[in-house]
């Protein structure tokens, strides 16, 4: 969960500048973020693909309320799909992860309609390049509109995936709704700080909910995307796959760049489908602070590196 940390509470620009000024802290950002440019992301992807992993690109940015910037984000994703085709990385091993708030979802009453139009153009470009698209799930105020846009996109692009957050109380029901043939559902624990009225807060409750959602997805006819680094949940997914007769083509593991890299390679070497979430772009701050908040050791490491000023 996104806990209020010293980092999160500080001013974004000041912290960004401080982090970028120190080589050691730049390295902490680089662990989680592939770089600021598309070329950086393509280079990182080529290395992962050569190691037998799949990738999902996320051009960072969120909560955009400037229509010009939302349109630019759409154009950047469309261009990225073209670059993937040109660089030989196109195919279902490559995917675009899209945050609808980066496409203006929350920009006024017609935000959802405009975000859908942008997402449709991204999906059309991805379709031409033969790459996949999955919609990230953001804070709970966006869940209904994200699912509605998923439904609309799937009429033309049935392969569009969507993330579901196990921490939300509604998610077991959403998983049941989404467990139909061809439906790609990325199950995550949930990275946003949410009110107790809509979300579970205790780790064990979230883990139990994750297992419940996993069972529903594996029992259904869809394509589960098991997005967690939690070793117990990875093992439970493997057991559910065995029980439901699913092979590497019927489900996949997904993990974040910089988190349990060894496990990513071990699972891939064991014949599982493993996709690495590859965030990139100058707007890395919000994503980076969520990764820090997930693990106090990351924050301590960053603060120590900042203090060393080397
Ligand atoms: P948990 O946090 O319990 O971590 C399990 C273990 O993984 C830890 O003990 C540690 O070893 C390691 N680990 C986890 N996070 C780490 C970190 N930051 N640094 C170092 N080690 C770490 N969320 C969301 O709300 N919407 C979304 O669309 C997505 N999309 C998404 C895609 C993919 C591919 C992944 C893997 C995750 C997401 N998430 C997400 C984030 C997700 O909700 C969750 O916050 C993180 O995956 C961490 O939760 P775990 O399931 O890994 O468990």
mmCIF file of C-alpha atoms and ligand atoms in Angstrom:
data_model
loop_
_atom_site.group_PDB
_atom_site.id
_atom_site.type_symbol
_atom_site.label_atom_id
_atom_site.label_comp_id
_atom_site.label_asym_id
_atom_site.label_seq_id
_atom_site.Cartn_x
_atom_site.Cartn_y
_atom_site.Cartn_z
ATOM 1 C CA UNK A 1 0.000 0.000 0.000
ATOM 2 C CA UNK A 2 1.107 3.573 -0.607
ATOM 3 C CA UNK A 3 1.984 4.622 2.927
ATOM 4 C CA UNK A 4 2.709 8.259 3.752
ATOM 5 C CA UNK A 5 6.487 8.173 3.839
ATOM 6 C CA UNK A 6 8.956 10.983 4.150
ATOM 7 C CA UNK A 7 9.566 10.652 0.414
ATOM 8 C CA UNK A 8 5.914 10.688 -0.567
ATOM 9 C CA UNK A 9 5.198 13.670 1.631
ATOM 10 C CA UNK A 10 8.008 15.786 0.257
ATOM 11 C CA UNK A 11 7.667 18.031 -2.761
ATOM 12 C CA UNK A 12 7.945 16.015 -5.954
ATOM 13 C CA UNK A 13 10.289 18.380 -7.798
ATOM 14 C CA UNK A 14 12.670 18.819 -4.866
ATOM 15 C CA UNK A 15 12.962 15.090 -4.244
ATOM 16 C CA UNK A 16 13.316 14.311 -7.946
ATOM 17 C CA UNK A 17 16.118 16.863 -8.276
ATOM 18 C CA UNK A 18 17.884 15.567 -5.154
ATOM 19 C CA UNK A 19 17.634 11.952 -6.277
ATOM 20 C CA UNK A 20 18.957 12.749 -9.752
ATOM 21 C CA UNK A 21 21.884 14.760 -8.388
ATOM 22 C CA UNK A 22 23.490 11.777 -6.642
ATOM 23 C CA UNK A 23 24.836 8.820 -8.657
ATOM 24 C CA UNK A 24 23.982 6.307 -5.924
ATOM 25 C CA UNK A 25 20.338 7.374 -5.779
ATOM 26 C CA UNK A 26 20.079 7.540 -9.572
ATOM 27 C CA UNK A 27 21.030 3.867 -9.420
ATOM 28 C CA UNK A 28 18.107 3.182 -7.035
ATOM 29 C CA UNK A 29 15.709 4.735 -9.562
ATOM 30 C CA UNK A 30 17.355 2.758 -12.394
ATOM 31 C CA UNK A 31 16.652 -0.466 -10.535
ATOM 32 C CA UNK A 32 12.917 0.106 -10.970
ATOM 33 C CA UNK A 33 12.717 2.401 -14.024
ATOM 34 C CA UNK A 34 14.208 1.418 -17.399
ATOM 35 C CA UNK A 35 15.220 5.001 -18.290
ATOM 36 C CA UNK A 36 13.697 8.221 -19.543
ATOM 37 C CA UNK A 37 13.529 7.458 -23.289
ATOM 38 C CA UNK A 38 11.885 4.906 -25.556
ATOM 39 C CA UNK A 39 15.365 3.853 -26.688
ATOM 40 C CA UNK A 40 16.245 3.043 -23.041
ATOM 41 C CA UNK A 41 13.102 0.921 -22.703
ATOM 42 C CA UNK A 42 13.708 -0.921 -25.983
ATOM 43 C CA UNK A 43 17.296 -1.707 -24.949
ATOM 44 C CA UNK A 44 16.132 -3.039 -21.564
ATOM 45 C CA UNK A 45 13.434 -5.090 -23.288
ATOM 46 C CA UNK A 46 15.875 -6.619 -25.770
ATOM 47 C CA UNK A 47 17.995 -7.905 -22.861
ATOM 48 C CA UNK A 48 14.969 -9.430 -21.122
ATOM 49 C CA UNK A 49 13.622 -11.003 -24.309
ATOM 50 C CA UNK A 50 17.054 -12.515 -25.025
ATOM 51 C CA UNK A 51 16.846 -14.106 -21.553
ATOM 52 C CA UNK A 52 13.501 -15.754 -22.436
ATOM 53 C CA UNK A 53 11.230 -13.233 -20.692
ATOM 54 C CA UNK A 54 8.203 -11.332 -22.008
ATOM 55 C CA UNK A 55 7.837 -7.584 -21.445
ATOM 56 C CA UNK A 56 5.138 -5.027 -20.820
ATOM 57 C CA UNK A 57 6.054 -1.382 -21.430
ATOM 58 C CA UNK A 58 4.612 1.360 -19.292
ATOM 59 C CA UNK A 59 5.288 4.913 -20.395
ATOM 60 C CA UNK A 60 5.083 6.575 -17.004
ATOM 61 C CA UNK A 61 2.628 9.349 -16.251
ATOM 62 C CA UNK A 62 -0.713 9.469 -14.473
ATOM 63 C CA UNK A 63 -3.543 11.742 -13.374
ATOM 64 C CA UNK A 64 -3.191 13.935 -16.485
ATOM 65 C CA UNK A 65 -5.723 16.765 -16.754
ATOM 66 C CA UNK A 66 -4.171 18.580 -19.689
ATOM 67 C CA UNK A 67 -5.807 17.343 -22.926
ATOM 68 C CA UNK A 68 -2.631 18.124 -24.875
ATOM 69 C CA UNK A 69 -0.550 15.892 -22.618
ATOM 70 C CA UNK A 70 -3.127 13.095 -22.761
ATOM 71 C CA UNK A 71 -2.991 13.250 -26.565
ATOM 72 C CA UNK A 72 0.801 13.211 -26.437
ATOM 73 C CA UNK A 73 0.733 10.086 -24.253
ATOM 74 C CA UNK A 74 -1.559 8.415 -26.808
ATOM 75 C CA UNK A 75 0.817 9.396 -29.626
ATOM 76 C CA UNK A 76 3.808 8.113 -27.664
ATOM 77 C CA UNK A 77 2.165 4.702 -27.158
ATOM 78 C CA UNK A 78 1.182 4.558 -30.851
ATOM 79 C CA UNK A 79 4.770 5.410 -31.820
ATOM 80 C CA UNK A 80 6.095 2.799 -29.380
ATOM 81 C CA UNK A 81 3.965 0.110 -31.043
ATOM 82 C CA UNK A 82 5.527 1.121 -34.383
ATOM 83 C CA UNK A 83 9.042 1.068 -32.892
ATOM 84 C CA UNK A 84 8.397 -2.435 -31.543
ATOM 85 C CA UNK A 85 7.448 -3.617 -35.010
ATOM 86 C CA UNK A 86 10.607 -2.010 -36.479
ATOM 87 C CA UNK A 87 12.921 -3.368 -33.782
ATOM 88 C CA UNK A 88 11.821 -6.988 -34.095
ATOM 89 C CA UNK A 89 10.273 -6.971 -30.603
ATOM 90 C CA UNK A 90 6.666 -7.106 -31.797
ATOM 91 C CA UNK A 91 4.499 -10.131 -31.012
ATOM 92 C CA UNK A 92 2.574 -11.327 -27.961
ATOM 93 C CA UNK A 93 5.848 -11.359 -25.987
ATOM 94 C CA UNK A 94 5.502 -7.559 -25.968
ATOM 95 C CA UNK A 95 2.667 -5.653 -24.364
ATOM 96 C CA UNK A 96 1.771 -2.038 -23.596
ATOM 97 C CA UNK A 97 0.576 -1.266 -20.061
ATOM 98 C CA UNK A 98 -1.650 1.789 -20.141
ATOM 99 C CA UNK A 99 -2.940 3.940 -17.278
ATOM 100 C CA UNK A 100 -6.221 5.522 -18.313
ATOM 101 C CA UNK A 101 -5.628 8.532 -16.057
ATOM 102 C CA UNK A 102 -2.601 9.301 -18.263
ATOM 103 C CA UNK A 103 -5.074 9.510 -21.157
ATOM 104 C CA UNK A 104 -7.248 12.055 -19.335
ATOM 105 C CA UNK A 105 -9.744 9.684 -17.687
ATOM 106 C CA UNK A 106 -10.230 12.071 -14.761
ATOM 107 C CA UNK A 107 -10.307 15.264 -16.833
ATOM 108 C CA UNK A 108 -13.913 16.336 -16.394
ATOM 109 C CA UNK A 109 -17.215 14.725 -17.289
ATOM 110 C CA UNK A 110 -16.142 13.674 -20.771
ATOM 111 C CA UNK A 111 -12.764 12.349 -19.541
ATOM 112 C CA UNK A 112 -13.848 8.673 -19.801
ATOM 113 C CA UNK A 113 -15.089 9.128 -23.400
ATOM 114 C CA UNK A 114 -11.863 10.836 -24.458
ATOM 115 C CA UNK A 115 -9.696 8.275 -22.631
ATOM 116 C CA UNK A 116 -11.609 5.541 -24.473
ATOM 117 C CA UNK A 117 -10.955 7.245 -27.828
ATOM 118 C CA UNK A 118 -7.233 7.513 -27.039
ATOM 119 C CA UNK A 119 -7.079 3.911 -25.798
ATOM 120 C CA UNK A 120 -8.834 2.724 -28.943
ATOM 121 C CA UNK A 121 -6.151 4.317 -31.128
ATOM 122 C CA UNK A 122 -3.427 2.728 -28.987
ATOM 123 C CA UNK A 123 -5.102 -0.685 -29.322
ATOM 124 C CA UNK A 124 -5.412 -0.266 -33.094
ATOM 125 C CA UNK A 125 -1.669 0.505 -33.337
ATOM 126 C CA UNK A 126 -0.879 -2.446 -31.050
ATOM 127 C CA UNK A 127 -3.085 -4.669 -33.203
ATOM 128 C CA UNK A 128 -1.185 -3.638 -36.346
ATOM 129 C CA UNK A 129 2.124 -4.373 -34.610
ATOM 130 C CA UNK A 130 0.848 -7.633 -33.123
ATOM 131 C CA UNK A 131 1.507 -6.564 -29.517
ATOM 132 C CA UNK A 132 -0.897 -6.771 -26.568
ATOM 133 C CA UNK A 133 -2.374 -4.044 -24.357
ATOM 134 C CA UNK A 134 -3.344 -4.278 -20.689
ATOM 135 C CA UNK A 135 -5.035 -1.489 -18.737
ATOM 136 C CA UNK A 136 -3.456 -0.843 -15.340
ATOM 137 C CA UNK A 137 -5.888 -0.355 -12.456
ATOM 138 C CA UNK A 138 -5.529 2.878 -10.494
ATOM 139 C CA UNK A 139 -7.219 4.122 -7.332
ATOM 140 C CA UNK A 140 -10.709 2.823 -6.565
ATOM 141 C CA UNK A 141 -12.491 5.889 -7.962
ATOM 142 C CA UNK A 142 -11.401 4.693 -11.412
ATOM 143 C CA UNK A 143 -12.384 1.006 -11.150
ATOM 144 C CA UNK A 144 -15.868 1.259 -12.682
ATOM 145 C CA UNK A 145 -14.762 3.457 -15.571
ATOM 146 C CA UNK A 146 -11.679 1.293 -16.243
ATOM 147 C CA UNK A 147 -13.825 -1.852 -16.406
ATOM 148 C CA UNK A 148 -16.355 -0.102 -18.612
ATOM 149 C CA UNK A 149 -13.610 1.014 -21.016
ATOM 150 C CA UNK A 150 -12.173 -2.525 -20.969
ATOM 151 C CA UNK A 151 -15.564 -3.876 -22.050
ATOM 152 C CA UNK A 152 -15.831 -1.276 -24.816
ATOM 153 C CA UNK A 153 -12.307 -1.966 -26.117
ATOM 154 C CA UNK A 154 -12.811 -5.734 -26.036
ATOM 155 C CA UNK A 155 -15.628 -5.473 -28.576
ATOM 156 C CA UNK A 156 -12.965 -4.678 -31.201
ATOM 157 C CA UNK A 157 -9.853 -5.980 -29.454
ATOM 158 C CA UNK A 158 -10.833 -9.034 -27.377
ATOM 159 C CA UNK A 159 -7.238 -9.561 -26.257
ATOM 160 C CA UNK A 160 -7.137 -6.352 -24.153
ATOM 161 C CA UNK A 161 -6.197 -7.193 -20.569
ATOM 162 C CA UNK A 162 -7.143 -5.431 -17.339
ATOM 163 C CA UNK A 163 -5.644 -5.388 -13.851
ATOM 164 C CA UNK A 164 -7.748 -6.297 -10.814
ATOM 165 C CA UNK A 165 -6.625 -5.390 -7.284
ATOM 166 C CA UNK A 166 -7.177 -8.178 -4.746
ATOM 167 C CA UNK A 167 -7.260 -5.591 -1.934
ATOM 168 C CA UNK A 168 -10.551 -4.120 -3.140
ATOM 169 C CA UNK A 169 -13.619 -5.680 -1.505
ATOM 170 C CA UNK A 170 -15.408 -5.813 -4.860
ATOM 171 C CA UNK A 171 -12.649 -7.795 -6.624
ATOM 172 C CA UNK A 172 -13.843 -11.387 -6.064
ATOM 173 C CA UNK A 173 -17.054 -10.428 -7.862
ATOM 174 C CA UNK A 174 -15.126 -8.609 -10.610
ATOM 175 C CA UNK A 175 -12.931 -11.697 -11.105
ATOM 176 C CA UNK A 176 -16.028 -13.878 -11.431
ATOM 177 C CA UNK A 177 -17.422 -11.480 -14.062
ATOM 178 C CA UNK A 178 -14.145 -11.464 -15.961
ATOM 179 C CA UNK A 179 -13.325 -15.192 -15.934
ATOM 180 C CA UNK A 180 -14.704 -15.847 -19.420
ATOM 181 C CA UNK A 181 -12.986 -17.340 -22.454
ATOM 182 C CA UNK A 182 -10.192 -15.193 -23.852
ATOM 183 C CA UNK A 183 -10.325 -12.680 -20.988
ATOM 184 C CA UNK A 184 -6.843 -11.622 -19.864
ATOM 185 C CA UNK A 185 -6.920 -10.542 -16.200
ATOM 186 C CA UNK A 186 -3.844 -9.344 -14.366
ATOM 187 C CA UNK A 187 -4.296 -10.007 -10.667
ATOM 188 C CA UNK A 188 -2.312 -7.675 -8.375
ATOM 189 C CA UNK A 189 -2.497 -7.024 -4.630
ATOM 190 C CA UNK A 190 -3.084 -3.284 -5.154
ATOM 191 C CA UNK A 191 -0.627 -0.421 -4.759
ATOM 192 C CA UNK A 192 -2.923 2.457 -3.698
ATOM 193 C CA UNK A 193 -3.861 3.671 -0.250
ATOM 194 C CA UNK A 194 -7.623 3.130 -0.149
ATOM 195 C CA UNK A 195 -10.336 3.743 2.470
ATOM 196 C CA UNK A 196 -11.356 0.739 4.600
ATOM 197 C CA UNK A 197 -14.890 1.005 3.252
ATOM 198 C CA UNK A 198 -13.693 -0.213 -0.134
ATOM 199 C CA UNK A 199 -10.460 -2.067 0.585
ATOM 200 C CA UNK A 200 -8.857 -4.609 2.888
ATOM 201 C CA UNK A 201 -5.872 -3.268 4.816
ATOM 202 C CA UNK A 202 -4.364 -6.226 6.716
ATOM 203 C CA UNK A 203 -1.710 -8.018 4.647
ATOM 204 C CA UNK A 204 -3.089 -11.442 5.509
ATOM 205 C CA UNK A 205 -6.586 -10.400 4.410
ATOM 206 C CA UNK A 206 -5.229 -9.113 1.098
ATOM 207 C CA UNK A 207 -3.265 -12.341 0.594
ATOM 208 C CA UNK A 208 -6.357 -14.453 1.301
ATOM 209 C CA UNK A 209 -8.393 -12.343 -1.101
ATOM 210 C CA UNK A 210 -5.659 -12.783 -3.704
ATOM 211 C CA UNK A 211 -5.925 -16.576 -3.350
ATOM 212 C CA UNK A 212 -9.702 -16.392 -3.617
ATOM 213 C CA UNK A 213 -9.462 -14.339 -6.820
ATOM 214 C CA UNK A 214 -6.767 -16.671 -8.189
ATOM 215 C CA UNK A 215 -9.028 -19.677 -7.640
ATOM 216 C CA UNK A 216 -11.854 -17.985 -9.523
ATOM 217 C CA UNK A 217 -9.628 -16.998 -12.433
ATOM 218 C CA UNK A 218 -8.002 -20.431 -12.718
ATOM 219 C CA UNK A 219 -11.370 -22.184 -12.479
ATOM 220 C CA UNK A 220 -12.703 -19.966 -15.281
ATOM 221 C CA UNK A 221 -12.018 -19.973 -18.998
ATOM 222 C CA UNK A 222 -9.924 -16.809 -19.170
ATOM 223 C CA UNK A 223 -6.197 -16.196 -19.190
ATOM 224 C CA UNK A 224 -4.881 -15.392 -15.679
ATOM 225 C CA UNK A 225 -1.890 -13.050 -15.398
ATOM 226 C CA UNK A 226 -0.427 -13.679 -11.951
ATOM 227 C CA UNK A 227 1.258 -10.374 -11.073
ATOM 228 C CA UNK A 228 2.976 -10.843 -7.733
ATOM 229 C CA UNK A 229 6.447 -11.437 -6.300
ATOM 230 C CA UNK A 230 5.033 -13.202 -3.240
ATOM 231 C CA UNK A 231 6.623 -16.687 -3.232
ATOM 232 C CA UNK A 232 3.594 -18.297 -1.550
ATOM 233 C CA UNK A 233 1.205 -16.903 -4.147
ATOM 234 C CA UNK A 234 3.522 -17.884 -6.999
ATOM 235 C CA UNK A 235 3.518 -21.459 -5.619
ATOM 236 C CA UNK A 236 -0.275 -21.480 -5.201
ATOM 237 C CA UNK A 237 -0.710 -20.326 -8.811
ATOM 238 C CA UNK A 238 1.591 -23.130 -9.973
ATOM 239 C CA UNK A 239 -0.508 -25.651 -8.044
ATOM 240 C CA UNK A 240 -3.774 -24.234 -9.440
ATOM 241 C CA UNK A 241 -2.305 -24.416 -12.952
ATOM 242 C CA UNK A 242 -1.395 -28.059 -12.358
ATOM 243 C CA UNK A 243 -4.884 -28.872 -11.039
ATOM 244 C CA UNK A 244 -6.656 -27.087 -13.900
ATOM 245 C CA UNK A 245 -4.348 -28.513 -16.571
ATOM 246 C CA UNK A 246 -2.975 -25.126 -17.651
ATOM 247 C CA UNK A 247 0.356 -24.955 -19.453
ATOM 248 C CA UNK A 248 2.704 -22.022 -20.119
ATOM 249 C CA UNK A 249 0.397 -20.764 -22.885
ATOM 250 C CA UNK A 250 -2.659 -20.607 -20.610
ATOM 251 C CA UNK A 251 -1.455 -18.306 -17.844
ATOM 252 C CA UNK A 252 1.619 -16.242 -17.057
ATOM 253 C CA UNK A 253 3.521 -14.736 -14.167
ATOM 254 C CA UNK A 254 4.213 -11.029 -14.169
ATOM 255 C CA UNK A 255 6.749 -9.166 -12.062
ATOM 256 C CA UNK A 256 8.158 -5.662 -11.904
ATOM 257 C CA UNK A 257 11.540 -4.659 -13.222
ATOM 258 C CA UNK A 258 14.004 -4.708 -10.336
ATOM 259 C CA UNK A 259 11.985 -6.959 -8.039
ATOM 260 C CA UNK A 260 13.070 -10.595 -7.612
ATOM 261 C CA UNK A 261 14.937 -10.635 -10.946
ATOM 262 C CA UNK A 262 16.471 -14.033 -10.098
ATOM 263 C CA UNK A 263 13.027 -15.541 -9.552
ATOM 264 C CA UNK A 264 11.837 -14.101 -12.892
ATOM 265 C CA UNK A 265 14.639 -15.926 -14.672
ATOM 266 C CA UNK A 266 14.204 -19.101 -12.634
ATOM 267 C CA UNK A 267 10.490 -19.329 -13.496
ATOM 268 C CA UNK A 268 11.190 -18.642 -17.186
ATOM 269 C CA UNK A 269 13.939 -21.286 -17.233
ATOM 270 C CA UNK A 270 11.449 -23.743 -15.702
ATOM 271 C CA UNK A 271 9.227 -23.216 -18.766
ATOM 272 C CA UNK A 272 6.715 -20.719 -17.356
ATOM 273 C CA UNK A 273 5.584 -17.606 -19.197
ATOM 274 C CA UNK A 274 7.025 -14.622 -17.282
ATOM 275 C CA UNK A 275 6.404 -11.008 -18.235
ATOM 276 C CA UNK A 276 8.427 -8.129 -16.784
ATOM 277 C CA UNK A 277 6.746 -4.747 -16.253
ATOM 278 C CA UNK A 278 9.075 -2.172 -17.754
ATOM 279 C CA UNK A 279 8.292 1.419 -16.740
ATOM 280 C CA UNK A 280 10.117 4.262 -18.444
ATOM 281 C CA UNK A 281 9.904 7.989 -19.103
ATOM 282 C CA UNK A 282 10.606 11.256 -17.281
ATOM 283 C CA UNK A 283 7.425 11.012 -15.175
ATOM 284 C CA UNK A 284 8.852 8.297 -12.913
ATOM 285 C CA UNK A 285 8.232 9.913 -9.534
ATOM 286 C CA UNK A 286 4.761 8.523 -8.658
ATOM 287 C CA UNK A 287 5.694 5.001 -9.730
ATOM 288 C CA UNK A 288 9.012 5.162 -7.884
ATOM 289 C CA UNK A 289 7.466 6.270 -4.583
ATOM 290 C CA UNK A 290 4.948 3.391 -4.768
ATOM 291 C CA UNK A 291 7.861 0.945 -5.098
ATOM 292 C CA UNK A 292 9.612 2.570 -2.118
ATOM 293 C CA UNK A 293 6.462 2.475 -0.030
ATOM 294 C CA UNK A 294 6.040 -1.251 -0.622
ATOM 295 C CA UNK A 295 9.288 -2.004 1.111
ATOM 296 C CA UNK A 296 10.731 0.130 3.942
ATOM 297 C CA UNK A 297 14.206 -1.240 3.134
ATOM 298 C CA UNK A 298 14.043 0.511 -0.252
ATOM 299 C CA UNK A 299 13.351 3.867 1.411
ATOM 300 C CA UNK A 300 16.157 3.372 3.920
ATOM 301 C CA UNK A 301 18.518 2.471 1.114
ATOM 302 C CA UNK A 302 17.542 5.591 -0.811
ATOM 303 C CA UNK A 303 17.893 7.852 2.226
ATOM 304 C CA UNK A 304 21.324 6.392 3.028
ATOM 305 C CA UNK A 305 22.424 6.941 -0.577
ATOM 306 C CA UNK A 306 21.088 10.518 -0.470
ATOM 307 C CA UNK A 307 22.969 11.151 2.801
ATOM 308 C CA UNK A 308 26.216 9.800 1.319
ATOM 309 C CA UNK A 309 25.935 12.358 -1.553
ATOM 310 C CA UNK A 310 28.337 10.356 -3.708
HETATM 311 P P1 LIG B 1 4.321 -8.144 -1.498
HETATM 312 O O1 LIG B 1 4.302 -6.649 -1.475
HETATM 313 O O2 LIG B 1 3.853 -8.883 -0.307
HETATM 314 O O3 LIG B 1 5.799 -8.578 -1.864
HETATM 315 C C1 LIG B 1 6.219 -9.935 -1.891
HETATM 316 C C2 LIG B 1 7.739 -9.944 -1.945
HETATM 317 O O4 LIG B 1 8.179 -9.341 -3.174
HETATM 318 C C3 LIG B 1 8.393 -9.075 -0.861
HETATM 319 O O5 LIG B 1 8.576 -9.797 0.324
HETATM 320 C C4 LIG B 1 9.690 -8.704 -1.536
HETATM 321 O O6 LIG B 1 10.618 -9.763 -1.480
HETATM 322 C C5 LIG B 1 9.296 -8.499 -2.952
HETATM 323 N N1 LIG B 1 8.877 -7.113 -3.243
HETATM 324 C C6 LIG B 1 7.622 -6.665 -3.496
HETATM 325 N N2 LIG B 1 7.630 -5.342 -3.790
HETATM 326 C C7 LIG B 1 8.921 -4.961 -3.711
HETATM 327 C C8 LIG B 1 9.589 -3.709 -3.918
HETATM 328 N N3 LIG B 1 8.920 -2.613 -4.249
HETATM 329 N N4 LIG B 1 10.924 -3.692 -3.751
HETATM 330 C C9 LIG B 1 11.611 -4.790 -3.410
HETATM 331 N N5 LIG B 1 11.049 -5.993 -3.203
HETATM 332 C C10 LIG B 1 9.733 -6.077 -3.351
HETATM 333 N N6 LIG B 1 -0.860 -2.332 -8.654
HETATM 334 C C11 LIG B 1 -1.987 -1.635 -8.919
HETATM 335 O O7 LIG B 1 -2.617 -1.129 -7.992
HETATM 336 N N7 LIG B 1 -2.435 -1.512 -10.209
HETATM 337 C C12 LIG B 1 -1.790 -2.089 -11.261
HETATM 338 O O8 LIG B 1 -2.229 -1.969 -12.407
HETATM 339 C C13 LIG B 1 -0.605 -2.822 -10.991
HETATM 340 N N8 LIG B 1 0.108 -3.403 -11.999
HETATM 341 C C14 LIG B 1 1.125 -4.276 -11.692
HETATM 342 C C15 LIG B 1 1.736 -5.017 -12.691
HETATM 343 C C16 LIG B 1 2.679 -5.974 -12.369
HETATM 344 C C17 LIG B 1 3.301 -6.776 -13.463
HETATM 345 C C18 LIG B 1 3.046 -6.175 -11.004
HETATM 346 C C19 LIG B 1 4.035 -7.235 -10.618
HETATM 347 C C20 LIG B 1 2.488 -5.407 -10.020
HETATM 348 C C21 LIG B 1 1.539 -4.439 -10.336
HETATM 349 N N9 LIG B 1 0.966 -3.653 -9.350
HETATM 350 C C22 LIG B 1 -0.157 -2.926 -9.647
HETATM 351 C C23 LIG B 1 1.584 -3.541 -7.998
HETATM 352 C C24 LIG B 1 0.950 -4.496 -7.006
HETATM 353 O O9 LIG B 1 -0.349 -4.062 -6.667
HETATM 354 C C25 LIG B 1 1.790 -4.583 -5.710
HETATM 355 O O10 LIG B 1 1.821 -3.319 -5.122
HETATM 356 C C26 LIG B 1 3.208 -5.072 -5.921
HETATM 357 O O11 LIG B 1 3.291 -6.077 -6.882
HETATM 358 C C27 LIG B 1 3.771 -5.658 -4.597
HETATM 359 O O12 LIG B 1 2.958 -6.709 -4.173
HETATM 360 P P2 LIG B 1 3.356 -8.271 -4.218
HETATM 361 O O13 LIG B 1 2.214 -9.018 -4.759
HETATM 362 O O14 LIG B 1 4.626 -8.465 -4.946
HETATM 363 O O15 LIG B 1 3.472 -8.706 -2.709
#
